[in-house]
PDB file of C-alpha atoms in Angstrom:
ATOM      1  CA  MET A   1     106.192  92.109 125.084  1.00 59.00           C
ATOM      2  CA  VAL A   2     103.368  89.664 123.666  1.00 60.00           C
ATOM      3  CA  PHE A   3     102.147  86.395 125.094  1.00 61.00           C
ATOM      4  CA  GLN A   4      99.942  84.232 123.017  1.00 64.00           C
ATOM      5  CA  GLU A   5      98.062  80.872 123.998  1.00 65.00           C
ATOM      6  CA  VAL A   6      97.581  78.289 121.006  1.00 65.00           C
ATOM      7  CA  PRO A   7      95.225  75.418 121.864  1.00 65.00           C
ATOM      8  CA  PRO A   8      96.815  72.069 121.246  1.00 65.00           C
ATOM      9  CA  ARG A   9      96.703  70.620 117.664  1.00 65.00           C
ATOM     10  CA  ASP A  10      95.729  66.862 118.970  1.00 66.00           C
ATOM     11  CA  GLY A  11      92.202  67.464 119.213  1.00 61.00           C
ATOM     12  CA  LEU A  12      89.655  68.853 121.693  1.00 56.00           C
ATOM     13  CA  VAL A  13      90.600  68.741 125.415  1.00 60.00           C
ATOM     14  CA  GLY A  14      87.268  68.483 126.681  1.00 61.00           C
ATOM     15  CA  GLU A  15      84.251  70.243 126.060  1.00 65.00           C
ATOM     16  CA  GLY A  16      83.810  73.996 124.499  1.00 60.00           C
ATOM     17  CA  LEU A  17      85.486  76.063 122.128  1.00 59.00           C
ATOM     18  CA  ARG A  18      89.022  76.367 120.959  1.00 58.00           C
ATOM     19  CA  PHE A  19      90.605  79.802 120.464  1.00 63.00           C
ATOM     20  CA  ALA A  20      93.732  81.786 120.776  1.00 67.00           C
ATOM     21  CA  VAL A  21      94.305  84.579 123.176  1.00 70.00           C
ATOM     22  CA  ALA A  22      97.158  87.262 122.762  1.00 73.00           C
ATOM     23  CA  MET A  23      97.902  89.970 125.445  1.00 75.00           C
ATOM     24  CA  ASP A  24      99.815  92.910 124.503  1.00 77.00           C
ATOM     25  CA  ILE A  25     101.713  93.749 127.852  1.00 80.00           C
ATOM     26  CA  PRO A  26     103.942  96.789 128.452  1.00 78.00           C
ATOM     27  CA  VAL A  27     107.389  96.390 130.145  1.00 79.00           C
ATOM     28  CA  TYR A  28     109.005  99.193 131.355  1.00 74.00           C
ATOM     29  CA  VAL A  29     112.670  99.251 132.435  1.00 75.00           C
ATOM     30  CA  GLU A  30     114.373 101.666 134.569  1.00 71.00           C
ATOM     31  CA  PRO A  31     117.748 103.075 133.304  1.00 70.00           C
ATOM     32  CA  VAL A  32     120.593 102.280 135.681  1.00 74.00           C
ATOM     33  CA  ASN A  33     121.532 105.818 136.024  1.00 74.00           C
ATOM     34  CA  ALA A  34     117.829 107.216 135.803  1.00 67.00           C
ATOM     35  CA  GLY A  35     118.129 109.715 138.770  1.00 72.00           C
ATOM     36  CA  ALA A  36     115.391 111.741 139.713  1.00 75.00           C
ATOM     37  CA  ALA A  37     112.192 111.955 137.797  1.00 78.00           C
ATOM     38  CA  GLN A  38     111.912 115.497 135.977  1.00 88.00           C
ATOM     39  CA  PRO A  39     108.358 117.176 136.396  1.00 95.00           C
ATOM     40  CA  LEU A  40     105.954 116.756 133.724  1.00 96.00           C
ATOM     41  CA  ARG A  41     105.115 120.007 131.700  1.00 97.00           C
ATOM     42  CA  TYR A  42     101.554 120.926 131.130  1.00 95.00           C
ATOM     43  CA  GLU A  43     100.220 123.086 128.392  1.00 96.00           C
ATOM     44  CA  ALA A  44      96.716 124.210 127.481  1.00 94.00           C
ATOM     45  CA  GLN A  45      95.549 125.736 124.418  1.00 95.00           C
ATOM     46  CA  ARG A  46      91.902 126.705 123.121  1.00 94.00           C
ATOM     47  CA  THR A  47      90.738 124.740 119.798  1.00 93.00           C
ATOM     48  CA  PRO A  48      87.797 125.056 117.950  1.00 93.00           C
ATOM     49  CA  ASP A  49      86.384 122.012 119.642  1.00 87.00           C
ATOM     50  CA  GLY A  50      87.192 122.802 123.074  1.00 90.00           C
ATOM     51  CA  LEU A  51      90.776 122.806 125.122  1.00 92.00           C
ATOM     52  CA  ARG A  52      93.901 120.639 124.508  1.00 94.00           C
ATOM     53  CA  ILE A  53      95.822 119.937 127.427  1.00 94.00           C
ATOM     54  CA  ARG A  54      99.469 118.686 126.370  1.00 97.00           C
ATOM     55  CA  ILE A  55     101.545 116.647 128.843  1.00 97.00           C
ATOM     56  CA  SER A  56     105.039 116.476 128.047  1.00 98.00           C
ATOM     57  CA  ASN A  57     107.623 114.076 129.798  1.00 96.00           C
ATOM     58  CA  PRO A  58     111.314 115.792 129.155  1.00 94.00           C
ATOM     59  CA  GLY A  59     112.810 113.210 131.579  1.00 89.00           C
ATOM     60  CA  THR A  60     114.391 109.758 131.286  1.00 84.00           C
ATOM     61  CA  VAL A  61     111.744 107.823 133.124  1.00 85.00           C
ATOM     62  CA  HIS A  62     108.315 106.752 131.995  1.00 86.00           C
ATOM     63  CA  ARG A  63     105.846 108.670 133.919  1.00 90.00           C
ATOM     64  CA  ARG A  64     102.102 106.903 134.818  1.00 90.00           C
ATOM     65  CA  LEU A  65      99.313 109.109 135.550  1.00 93.00           C
ATOM     66  CA  GLY A  66      96.854 107.230 137.488  1.00 92.00           C
ATOM     67  CA  GLU A  67      93.091 108.486 136.477  1.00 94.00           C
ATOM     68  CA  PRO A  68      93.870 112.205 136.279  1.00 94.00           C
ATOM     69  CA  GLU A  69      91.155 115.043 136.531  1.00 94.00           C
ATOM     70  CA  PHE A  70      91.983 118.104 134.778  1.00 91.00           C
ATOM     71  CA  THR A  71      90.169 121.202 136.647  1.00 90.00           C
ATOM     72  CA  ALA A  72      90.114 124.959 135.940  1.00 85.00           C
ATOM     73  CA  GLY A  73      88.330 127.620 138.442  1.00 88.00           C
ATOM     74  CA  GLY A  74      86.976 124.683 140.238  1.00 91.00           C
ATOM     75  CA  LYS A  75      85.221 123.023 136.909  1.00 90.00           C
ATOM     76  CA  LEU A  76      86.098 119.676 136.218  1.00 92.00           C
ATOM     77  CA  LEU A  77      87.224 119.719 132.622  1.00 87.00           C
ATOM     78  CA  ALA A  78      88.256 116.204 131.640  1.00 89.00           C
ATOM     79  CA  ARG A  79      88.734 112.739 133.864  1.00 92.00           C
ATOM     80  CA  ARG A  80      90.881 110.010 132.134  1.00 93.00           C
ATOM     81  CA  PRO A  81      91.899 106.512 132.757  1.00 94.00           C
ATOM     82  CA  THR A  82      95.507 105.591 133.881  1.00 92.00           C
ATOM     83  CA  PHE A  83      97.874 106.284 131.017  1.00 93.00           C
ATOM     84  CA  VAL A  84     101.623 106.502 130.574  1.00 92.00           C
ATOM     85  CA  VAL A  85     103.852 109.650 129.196  1.00 94.00           C
ATOM     86  CA  LEU A  86     106.638 107.876 127.586  1.00 90.00           C
ATOM     87  CA  VAL A  87     110.151 109.313 127.975  1.00 88.00           C
ATOM     88  CA  GLN A  88     110.759 112.427 125.684  1.00 92.00           C
ATOM     89  CA  SER A  89     107.243 112.323 124.467  1.00 96.00           C
ATOM     90  CA  SER A  90     103.799 114.045 125.030  1.00 97.00           C
ATOM     91  CA  VAL A  91     100.353 112.991 125.273  1.00 96.00           C
ATOM     92  CA  ASP A  92      97.262 115.328 124.434  1.00 95.00           C
ATOM     93  CA  VAL A  93      94.055 115.345 126.280  1.00 93.00           C
ATOM     94  CA  VAL A  94      91.164 117.020 124.332  1.00 92.00           C
ATOM     95  CA  THR A  95      88.245 118.068 126.015  1.00 89.00           C
ATOM     96  CA  PRO A  96      85.231 120.353 125.290  1.00 86.00           C
ATOM     97  CA  LEU A  97      84.632 123.490 127.287  1.00 77.00           C
TER      98      LEU A  97
END
């Protein structure tokens, strides 16, 4: 869903600049028969640049991860901002070792 604000055409309203603003806001609708969310799948693979962590969502519900931290042996490997793993898709997190 995209919202866009456009200034009036009949001249300036007060002092200041005229500009247009557009916002792209995701809207997620849960299916009626979604059932319980399936667990996410995690897979780690070494790469020439470090480590790739693939997070897969095999379910029918979008999954939101709030500021996840990835650790191994007590060492913080990566910290990411909140993101969404869509239905039947995956997200890769790449981090140096």
